[in-house]
Amino acid sequence: MASLVSMTEKYYEDGLKILEDITINAREIQEKVLEDILRRNAGTEYLKGFLNGQIDKQLFKKNVPIVTYEDIKPYMDRIANGEPSNILLAEPITGFFRSTGTSGGQAKLIPSTAEYIFEKFALFLTLTASVVKKHVDGFEHGKRMYFLFGKPEIETPSGLMARSISTSYIKSINFAKALSENHTNPIETVLCPDSKQGMYCQLLAGLIHRDEVVSIGSFFVSTVVRAIKFLEDHWKELCFNIETGQISDWVNDSGCRNSLSSILKPDRNLADFIEKLCCSKSWEGIIRKLWPKTKFIDAIATGAMSQYVTALDFYSGELPVVSPMYASSEALFGINLEPLNKPSDVSYTFLPNMAYFEFIPIEKEEDIEPVDLVNVKPGQCYEVVVTTSSGLYRYRVGDILMATGFHNNAPQFQFVERKNVILSIDADKTSEADLIKAVEEAKALLDPVGLLLTGFSSYADTSSIPGHYVVFWELKMKEGDDVKELDPETMVKCCSIMEESLNYIYKVYRKENAIAALEIRVVKHGTFDALMDYFVSQGASMNQYKAPSCIKTKEAVEILNSRVIGKFFSQKTF
Ligand code: AMP
């Protein structure tokens, strides 16, 4: 993401100065941000209901409730259905961002405004790039191979478009300009509606420019790993295209074909060279070999993405991974001021000019008062709450962060976890409630064949790429204990029903093959007792023991895997 801006030397310097300035004046800036939001939005129906038109920061904290998406969804629905957006926000609305955060299985709609995408987001990227440039020598020279895919948009009944924040940015003029200046991938390959063709052509362009590539990235590391896996499956064909100077016939998107035709020339030497590297038995360090000038990988590698770092290190030959920023559709939070730190050590410094931030300490007792940005305590975990000029007032984002220190007066946080999310392969987020609902729906098929589900758990298996959801089921015959035979047809159907029940984002990623088919592993009788024994041996209370709906440790996964008696995969097509 650091790579999406093109700037002169002066811009980088100015970026660092702005960063110092805003982090020194964090307290004052936060006060001003809130005042400004209240002044502009006090007349909205939503705020009037709590503040009666007053612009008073104390009253705001006293009267405006802390909310989740479910609380404000009626407002989003009203705007999506054609009511004026000023019921919620004063700034004109340009459409909606479709956030990947789970909300009862639906993607959330968050108002998008020109200010957010053109001012705040653009500044955020400028500051991020300034920091990376300070730490990575020669970062601004050469080309970036940055995998991006415009996602489908939907039109709401009001005619407003709902798209992901990345697609919104991709569609902006600034982005197209930056891309053409210093990226290997032509804009047409990014905008291609078919992500397989887009991926193929972005790799082809990256291979053609292999000697110029200085960084390889995407928003998230999962996409970079997926791209290398795609290369493993398609390198022969890519080499053939390079040798002949002809792009494969199945690539029929005219934008992709036209943009590639201007750079694809028959080059036997290049094709032979790539082929020799790809033929090698081990792909360890393949990224360094294919793109020898690459200085770093540029992609978010914290939170759910940390599960890909080992695979990435293998392919990249341990190139530095720069996890540049922490951002969402709801608000832009912070950037990584030490981009060469290992992902596990990364903290993000919050930028006080992006939104008004509050933090709810994660404590055992309920009703803990939130604290302001400058008052967080290092070592303490918090749930982040934002107030923005895009119509979110004291809104719980659902992310849990740990304060780790300060840069000047702006706090730094490590990303701990997404609240309530238990399974995630890519940008999909499946909550415990989503999973339970999916299991409930699937297990209805068991009753007619005389089976009972006696226990279930799950984990995100990323040992192969793309990763997939594994759901462990312990079954019992309604008559008798041990399951003798399983009907494959029924079990495969159960897998498909579970997938059908999962949310929209999961299905989009399945369609793109960024997530592989869901798997049910049936475990033998007594497995969940063995799991409980294990957790109790590790100190869990027998009285309060609840079988976890998702398994996080290797040892526990091993207990389940060693007792598998049947594996079934969904055959659902998306
Ligand atoms: P979305 O709402 O679809 O834009 O996704 C934003 C969410 O992605 C955030 O609320 C986080 O849960 C996650 N996310 C974004 N940046 C990071 C990061 N640097 N590390 C970990 N998780 C992140």
XYZ file of C-alpha atoms and ligand atoms in Angstrom:
597
model
C 0.000 0.000 0.000
C 2.935 2.253 0.653
C 3.556 1.909 -3.007
C 0.355 3.399 -4.321
C 1.582 6.961 -4.250
C 4.066 8.656 -6.489
C 5.906 11.587 -5.002
C 8.899 13.811 -5.324
C 11.661 14.042 -2.723
C 10.037 17.135 -1.218
C 6.756 15.328 -0.691
C 8.497 12.608 1.310
C 10.209 15.212 3.480
C 6.974 17.112 3.975
C 5.277 13.841 4.864
C 7.721 13.220 7.710
C 7.283 16.782 8.962
C 3.493 16.416 8.993
C 3.874 13.181 10.935
C 6.001 14.812 13.602
C 3.649 17.743 13.838
C 0.443 15.736 14.226
C 1.921 13.263 16.695
C 3.330 16.072 18.872
C -0.037 17.826 18.898
C -2.139 14.696 19.271
C -4.304 15.978 22.127
C -5.182 19.313 20.528
C -5.814 17.722 17.144
C -8.200 15.154 18.633
C -10.163 17.909 20.371
C -10.364 19.841 17.136
C -11.404 16.789 15.115
C -14.316 16.118 17.482
C -15.348 19.763 17.572
C -15.318 19.909 13.812
C -17.387 16.718 13.448
C -19.952 17.997 15.944
C -20.142 21.453 14.371
C -20.792 19.988 10.950
C -23.154 17.231 11.983
C -25.077 18.572 14.980
C -28.109 19.167 12.765
C -28.379 15.580 11.530
C -31.390 13.592 12.670
C -29.121 11.109 14.410
C -27.125 13.562 16.522
C -30.085 15.860 17.173
C -31.757 12.952 18.921
C -28.974 12.934 21.532
C -27.617 16.481 21.574
C -30.622 18.561 20.649
C -28.494 20.597 18.230
C -25.807 21.454 20.792
C -22.101 21.319 19.988
C -20.748 20.277 23.326
C -18.007 17.680 23.668
C -18.902 16.764 27.246
C -22.544 16.300 26.321
C -21.441 14.192 23.361
C -19.664 11.777 25.696
C -22.537 11.786 28.153
C -25.442 11.379 25.741
C -24.298 9.769 22.521
C -24.330 5.988 22.980
C -21.485 3.681 22.007
C -22.918 1.589 19.184
C -22.297 -1.413 16.991
C -23.248 -1.763 13.345
C -26.561 -3.358 14.233
C -27.581 -0.168 16.078
C -26.984 2.122 13.117
C -27.938 -0.317 10.360
C -31.459 1.184 10.102
C -29.869 4.496 9.095
C -27.677 2.796 6.474
C -30.717 0.964 5.119
C -32.754 4.165 4.946
C -30.010 5.948 2.995
C -29.479 2.920 0.744
C -33.218 2.952 0.060
C -33.268 6.579 -1.019
C -33.638 8.842 2.024
C -31.258 11.831 2.091
C -27.924 11.005 3.684
C -28.069 14.109 5.859
C -30.203 12.156 8.326
C -26.825 10.820 9.449
C -24.022 12.990 8.065
C -23.664 16.509 6.691
C -20.934 15.777 4.142
C -22.406 14.694 0.791
C -22.260 10.930 0.417
C -20.606 9.477 -2.689
C -21.658 5.886 -2.091
C -20.969 3.144 0.423
C -17.935 1.126 1.347
C -18.676 -2.540 1.753
C -16.750 -3.467 4.842
C -15.693 -7.083 5.293
C -16.505 -6.985 8.997
C -19.183 -9.515 9.799
C -22.628 -8.323 10.655
C -25.077 -11.162 10.957
C -23.527 -12.670 7.844
C -23.853 -9.497 5.761
C -21.153 -7.095 4.600
C -21.612 -3.761 6.344
C -22.443 -0.597 4.447
C -20.394 2.396 5.593
C -21.012 5.845 4.027
C -18.153 6.967 1.788
C -17.384 10.613 1.184
C -15.010 12.498 -1.102
C -13.213 13.860 1.954
C -12.430 10.375 3.203
C -11.127 8.931 -0.037
C -9.433 11.970 -1.605
C -8.161 13.842 1.419
C -7.763 11.500 4.347
C -6.864 8.345 2.453
C -4.504 10.197 0.108
C -2.721 11.853 3.055
C -2.574 8.529 4.897
C -0.820 6.927 1.916
C 1.550 9.870 1.565
C 2.600 9.593 5.202
C 3.000 5.815 4.944
C 5.178 6.110 1.854
C 7.304 8.816 3.509
C 8.114 6.467 6.372
C 8.944 3.536 4.089
C 11.174 5.748 1.961
C 13.053 6.861 5.099
C 13.819 3.244 6.014
C 14.288 1.530 2.654
C 17.083 2.893 0.557
C 16.158 3.215 -3.111
C 12.474 2.523 -2.429
C 11.420 5.220 -4.866
C 13.486 3.868 -7.764
C 12.362 1.029 -9.961
C 8.918 -0.524 -10.218
C 6.504 -2.102 -7.759
C 4.635 -5.279 -8.518
C 1.491 -4.702 -6.497
C -1.322 -7.224 -6.926
C -4.724 -5.585 -6.969
C -8.171 -6.585 -8.072
C -11.163 -4.312 -8.443
C -14.064 -6.077 -6.755
C -17.626 -6.174 -8.060
C -19.805 -3.231 -7.097
C -23.476 -3.336 -6.272
C -26.053 -0.648 -6.736
C -28.322 0.131 -3.803
C -32.019 0.915 -4.481
C -31.174 4.637 -4.108
C -28.731 4.372 -7.019
C -25.713 4.802 -4.729
C -22.931 2.328 -5.437
C -21.510 0.067 -2.739
C -17.931 -1.047 -3.294
C -14.927 -1.987 -1.214
C -12.641 0.816 -0.095
C -9.809 -0.616 -2.196
C -12.017 -0.611 -5.301
C -12.984 3.008 -4.592
C -9.357 3.977 -4.477
C -8.486 1.910 -7.528
C -11.139 3.828 -9.449
C -9.682 7.195 -8.494
C -7.605 9.216 -10.939
C -4.658 9.579 -8.529
C -4.340 5.864 -8.359
C -4.324 5.324 -12.117
C -1.614 7.965 -12.439
C 0.578 6.447 -9.716
C 0.117 3.009 -11.195
C 1.203 4.012 -14.675
C 4.273 5.805 -13.314
C 5.881 3.198 -11.144
C 4.073 -0.125 -11.152
C 4.494 -3.150 -13.365
C 0.773 -3.913 -13.564
C -1.279 -1.956 -16.117
C -4.514 -0.450 -14.739
C -6.579 -2.618 -17.119
C -5.314 -5.777 -15.388
C -6.381 -4.319 -12.038
C -9.826 -3.344 -13.264
C -10.417 -6.656 -15.080
C -13.678 -8.135 -13.710
C -12.242 -11.661 -13.888
C -9.631 -11.909 -11.143
C -8.026 -15.019 -12.697
C -7.243 -13.139 -15.893
C -6.167 -10.133 -13.814
C -3.796 -12.264 -11.753
C -2.345 -13.999 -14.826
C -1.682 -10.719 -16.595
C -0.260 -8.994 -13.508
C 2.207 -11.859 -13.120
C 3.040 -11.774 -16.815
C 3.752 -8.032 -16.666
C 5.806 -8.535 -13.486
C 7.923 -11.236 -15.138
C 8.529 -9.082 -18.213
C 9.753 -6.250 -15.949
C 11.582 -8.593 -13.568
C 14.815 -6.593 -13.569
C 13.102 -3.395 -12.474
C 10.950 -4.671 -9.611
C 11.970 -3.205 -6.203
C 9.004 -4.316 -4.128
C 6.250 -6.902 -4.324
C 3.013 -6.447 -2.483
C -0.719 -6.247 -2.089
C -3.042 -5.008 0.650
C -2.626 -8.268 2.546
C 0.165 -10.870 2.527
C -2.359 -13.611 1.774
C -2.669 -12.209 -1.762
C 1.092 -12.228 -2.294
C 1.283 -15.873 -1.244
C -1.683 -16.638 -3.487
C 0.068 -14.959 -6.418
C 3.171 -17.104 -5.978
C 1.011 -20.201 -5.726
C -0.738 -19.127 -8.921
C 2.690 -18.801 -10.533
C 3.527 -22.360 -9.435
C 0.443 -23.533 -11.319
C 0.882 -21.363 -14.425
C 4.594 -20.717 -14.972
C 4.870 -23.031 -17.996
C 2.103 -21.212 -19.795
C 3.481 -17.812 -18.785
C 6.906 -18.809 -20.154
C 5.296 -19.963 -23.386
C 3.571 -16.576 -23.720
C 6.896 -14.800 -23.174
C 8.709 -17.043 -25.648
C 6.130 -16.536 -28.392
C 5.119 -12.970 -27.572
C 1.486 -14.152 -27.666
C -0.894 -14.075 -24.757
C -2.960 -17.258 -24.158
C -6.344 -17.355 -25.916
C -8.318 -17.923 -22.712
C -7.362 -14.400 -21.634
C -10.222 -12.740 -23.462
C -10.619 -9.516 -21.508
C -9.852 -6.840 -24.084
C -8.332 -4.434 -21.523
C -5.912 -7.118 -20.346
C -5.000 -8.195 -23.881
C -4.463 -4.665 -25.154
C -2.398 -3.511 -22.216
C -0.193 -6.611 -22.348
C 0.258 -6.551 -26.104
C 2.261 -3.329 -25.867
C 4.851 -4.852 -23.508
C 4.846 -8.523 -24.537
C 7.495 -9.222 -27.195
C 8.905 -12.654 -28.087
C 11.841 -13.190 -25.735
C 13.264 -16.665 -25.776
C 16.119 -15.901 -23.383
C 13.808 -14.530 -20.736
C 11.421 -17.475 -21.089
C 14.301 -19.972 -20.782
C 15.701 -18.185 -17.773
C 12.383 -18.141 -15.913
C 11.714 -21.751 -16.849
C 15.052 -22.848 -15.418
C 14.316 -21.148 -12.114
C 10.763 -22.482 -11.902
C 11.839 -26.038 -12.786
C 13.888 -26.213 -9.626
C 12.632 -28.803 -7.134
C 12.318 -26.362 -4.276
C 10.722 -22.975 -4.578
C 12.525 -21.683 -1.532
C 13.634 -18.099 -2.227
C 11.943 -18.057 -5.653
C 10.944 -14.394 -5.254
C 14.536 -13.228 -4.850
C 15.578 -15.346 -7.830
C 12.848 -14.174 -10.177
C 12.916 -10.534 -9.073
C 16.513 -10.043 -7.921
C 16.259 -6.333 -7.086
C 13.308 -6.745 -4.720
C 14.060 -5.019 -1.424
C 10.940 -5.894 0.535
C 7.430 -7.309 0.534
C 4.809 -4.592 0.990
C 1.625 -5.987 2.580
C -0.231 -6.101 5.882
C 1.132 -9.070 7.803
C -0.377 -8.670 11.271
C -3.562 -10.035 12.857
C -5.183 -12.803 10.811
C -2.481 -12.296 8.165
C 0.330 -13.481 10.420
C -0.553 -17.081 9.503
C 0.969 -16.482 6.036
C 4.299 -15.068 7.121
C 6.047 -18.464 7.296
C 4.971 -19.394 3.765
C 5.941 -15.962 2.525
C 9.384 -16.143 4.173
C 9.922 -19.461 2.419
C 9.074 -18.128 -1.032
C 10.781 -14.791 -0.569
C 14.006 -16.092 0.974
C 13.178 -14.042 4.080
C 12.932 -10.632 2.451
C 11.797 -7.960 4.922
C 8.005 -7.796 5.176
C 6.777 -4.228 5.513
C 3.338 -4.215 7.146
C 2.653 -0.569 6.443
C -0.676 0.396 7.936
C -3.758 -0.345 9.941
C -6.864 0.901 8.176
C -10.491 -0.002 7.553
C -13.596 1.088 5.694
C -14.795 2.815 8.837
C -11.661 4.831 9.559
C -7.944 5.111 8.961
C -6.098 4.367 12.151
C -2.349 4.248 12.085
C 0.879 3.579 10.288
C 3.969 1.551 11.059
C 6.865 3.879 11.853
C 9.389 1.013 11.967
C 8.578 -0.695 8.680
C 11.536 -3.071 8.864
C 10.431 -4.577 12.169
C 9.324 -8.212 12.018
C 5.514 -8.511 11.619
C 5.245 -9.972 15.118
C 6.841 -6.807 16.543
C 4.833 -4.299 14.547
C 2.929 -1.503 16.276
C 0.874 1.101 14.456
C 1.071 4.744 15.504
C -2.394 6.265 15.509
C -2.793 9.439 13.466
C -4.911 11.892 15.472
C -6.168 13.799 12.427
C -7.907 10.799 10.840
C -10.891 10.408 13.216
C -11.839 10.929 16.845
C -10.701 7.842 18.730
C -11.808 6.384 22.046
C -10.719 3.134 23.650
C -12.724 0.764 25.802
C -10.386 -1.085 28.175
C -10.847 -4.847 27.960
C -11.623 -5.723 31.564
C -13.623 -8.357 33.296
C -16.118 -5.850 34.713
C -18.756 -4.404 32.456
C -19.389 -0.709 31.885
C -15.830 0.487 31.793
C -15.632 4.096 30.575
C -13.690 4.597 27.358
C -10.482 6.631 27.480
C -9.182 9.213 25.011
C -6.380 8.559 22.537
C -3.661 10.271 24.533
C -4.682 8.589 27.796
C -4.211 4.929 26.884
C -1.809 2.896 29.028
C 0.934 0.763 27.487
C 0.350 -2.926 28.189
C -3.445 -2.540 28.324
C -5.780 -4.020 25.665
C -8.607 -1.936 24.263
C -11.460 -2.101 21.822
C -11.268 0.852 19.464
C -14.261 3.203 19.041
C -14.384 5.846 16.293
C -16.263 9.025 15.533
C -15.870 10.206 11.954
C -17.159 12.856 9.590
C -18.645 9.983 7.534
C -21.520 9.403 9.936
C -20.090 7.066 12.561
C -20.531 8.337 16.093
C -18.906 6.371 18.926
C -18.866 3.276 16.739
C -17.218 0.043 17.890
C -14.988 -1.154 15.073
C -14.668 -4.612 16.591
C -10.862 -4.705 16.716
C -8.901 -5.412 19.877
C -5.570 -3.637 20.195
C -2.816 -3.507 22.772
C -1.146 -0.188 23.567
C 2.625 -0.608 23.331
C 4.024 2.923 23.694
C 3.984 6.402 22.206
C 5.544 8.281 19.342
C 5.614 11.842 20.637
C 2.099 12.080 22.085
C 0.406 9.622 19.746
C -0.043 6.103 21.071
C 1.103 2.969 19.291
C -0.835 -0.263 19.210
C -0.286 -3.865 18.274
C -3.230 -5.477 16.529
C -4.418 -8.297 18.808
C -7.528 -9.756 17.205
C -10.828 -9.106 15.572
C -13.518 -9.386 18.214
C -15.736 -12.405 17.700
C -13.945 -13.581 14.554
C -12.797 -17.141 14.759
C -12.081 -18.111 11.155
C -10.361 -16.042 8.525
C -8.364 -17.045 5.468
C -8.245 -13.765 3.570
C -10.403 -10.698 4.119
C -13.256 -13.051 5.112
C -14.253 -12.902 8.734
C -16.411 -15.629 10.181
C -17.668 -15.141 13.698
C -18.553 -17.844 16.151
C -22.220 -16.999 15.569
C -21.780 -17.387 11.773
C -20.127 -20.777 12.219
C -22.722 -22.058 14.670
C -25.494 -21.038 12.293
C -23.772 -22.851 9.407
C -23.333 -26.021 11.497
C -26.954 -25.849 12.618
C -28.178 -25.667 9.051
C -25.941 -28.505 7.844
C -26.641 -30.881 10.688
C -30.333 -30.982 9.761
C -29.239 -33.568 7.172
C -27.945 -35.911 9.861
C -31.201 -36.691 11.565
C -32.819 -38.559 8.639
C -29.755 -40.820 8.346
C -29.776 -41.656 12.049
C -26.788 -39.579 13.117
C -26.255 -37.060 15.897
C -23.621 -34.356 16.028
C -22.041 -34.547 19.478
C -19.254 -32.036 19.133
C -17.696 -29.682 16.646
C -14.771 -27.370 16.338
C -12.841 -25.733 13.535
C -9.637 -24.140 12.344
C -8.358 -22.229 9.339
C -6.001 -24.592 7.541
C -3.411 -22.580 5.651
C -0.866 -25.373 5.239
C -1.823 -25.451 1.578
C -2.629 -22.428 -0.565
C -5.344 -21.310 -0.892
C -6.266 -22.086 2.691
C -9.640 -23.461 3.689
C -11.988 -23.870 6.638
C -11.808 -27.228 8.378
C -14.713 -28.164 10.603
C -14.297 -31.178 12.884
C -17.425 -33.154 13.629
C -17.860 -35.918 16.147
C -20.853 -38.037 15.237
C -22.765 -40.712 17.033
C -25.271 -43.210 15.702
C -28.627 -42.537 17.245
C -28.661 -46.227 17.912
C -25.271 -47.411 19.096
C -22.109 -45.445 19.700
C -19.573 -45.843 16.950
C -20.204 -44.596 13.472
C -19.574 -47.530 11.168
C -20.172 -46.007 7.787
C -20.695 -42.486 6.539
C -22.705 -41.710 3.457
C -20.348 -39.557 1.363
C -23.214 -37.898 -0.484
C -24.799 -36.671 2.751
C -21.489 -35.489 4.165
C -20.523 -33.574 1.015
C -23.949 -31.961 1.083
C -23.345 -30.910 4.699
C -20.128 -29.193 3.558
C -22.002 -27.364 0.790
C -24.792 -26.254 3.105
C -22.259 -24.817 5.520
C -20.609 -22.856 2.725
C -23.972 -21.645 1.503
C -24.714 -20.335 4.973
C -21.462 -18.347 5.294
C -21.338 -14.659 4.510
C -21.050 -12.747 1.251
C -17.324 -11.986 1.586
C -16.535 -15.662 2.136
C -18.425 -16.472 -1.061
C -16.653 -13.764 -3.068
C -13.282 -15.163 -2.021
C -14.401 -18.713 -2.713
C -15.459 -17.659 -6.192
C -12.022 -16.206 -6.796
C -10.435 -19.357 -5.432
C -8.726 -17.332 -2.726
C -10.304 -19.801 -0.295
C -10.477 -23.522 -1.104
C -13.506 -25.752 -0.487
C -14.687 -26.158 3.093
C -13.823 -29.528 4.620
C -15.573 -31.568 7.279
C -13.290 -33.969 9.131
C -15.243 -36.557 11.043
C -13.414 -37.614 14.189
C -13.861 -40.857 16.082
C -15.984 -41.293 19.144
C -14.428 -39.787 22.284
C -12.282 -37.220 20.476
C -13.877 -34.196 22.116
C -13.414 -35.827 25.523
C -9.740 -36.222 24.710
C -9.674 -32.564 23.730
C -11.222 -31.585 27.044
C -8.714 -33.737 28.942
C -5.955 -31.920 27.121
C -7.279 -28.440 27.981
C -7.899 -29.444 31.577
C -4.316 -30.733 31.763
C -3.276 -27.287 30.567
C -5.084 -25.597 33.442
C -8.652 -25.113 32.169
C -11.410 -25.432 34.733
C -13.433 -28.612 34.322
C -16.540 -26.805 35.585
C -16.283 -23.962 33.155
C -14.913 -25.918 30.223
C -16.547 -25.170 26.890
C -15.368 -26.963 23.782
C -13.797 -24.170 21.736
C -15.563 -23.514 18.451
C -12.183 -22.783 16.961
C -8.862 -24.378 17.781
C -5.867 -22.093 17.963
C -2.991 -24.276 19.129
C -1.013 -26.822 17.147
C -1.243 -29.411 19.911
C -5.038 -29.247 20.031
C -5.329 -29.451 16.228
C -3.057 -32.482 16.408
C -5.378 -34.197 18.939
C -8.268 -33.795 16.507
C -6.320 -34.620 13.351
C -4.931 -37.833 14.812
C -8.493 -39.129 15.303
C -9.968 -38.369 11.888
C -12.012 -41.188 10.333
C -13.381 -39.415 7.274
C -12.732 -36.277 5.227
C -15.301 -34.596 3.002
C -15.072 -31.485 0.854
C -17.747 -29.143 -0.401
C -18.439 -29.462 -4.098
C -20.377 -26.240 -4.252
C -19.456 -23.945 -7.110
C -19.624 -20.197 -6.643
P -12.594 -3.650 6.080
O -13.585 -3.125 7.063
O -13.143 -4.662 5.158
O -11.943 -2.506 5.413
O -11.482 -4.401 6.927
C -10.837 -3.693 7.954
C -10.418 -4.666 9.008
O -9.259 -5.403 8.554
C -9.965 -3.984 10.284
O -11.036 -3.600 11.108
C -9.100 -5.072 10.878
O -9.885 -6.063 11.505
C -8.406 -5.675 9.641
N -7.106 -4.981 9.439
C -6.851 -3.874 8.735
N -5.555 -3.512 8.830
C -4.962 -4.439 9.629
C -3.647 -4.622 10.130
N -2.652 -3.813 9.815
N -3.424 -5.698 10.917
C -4.416 -6.552 11.238
N -5.674 -6.436 10.809
C -5.956 -5.381 10.020
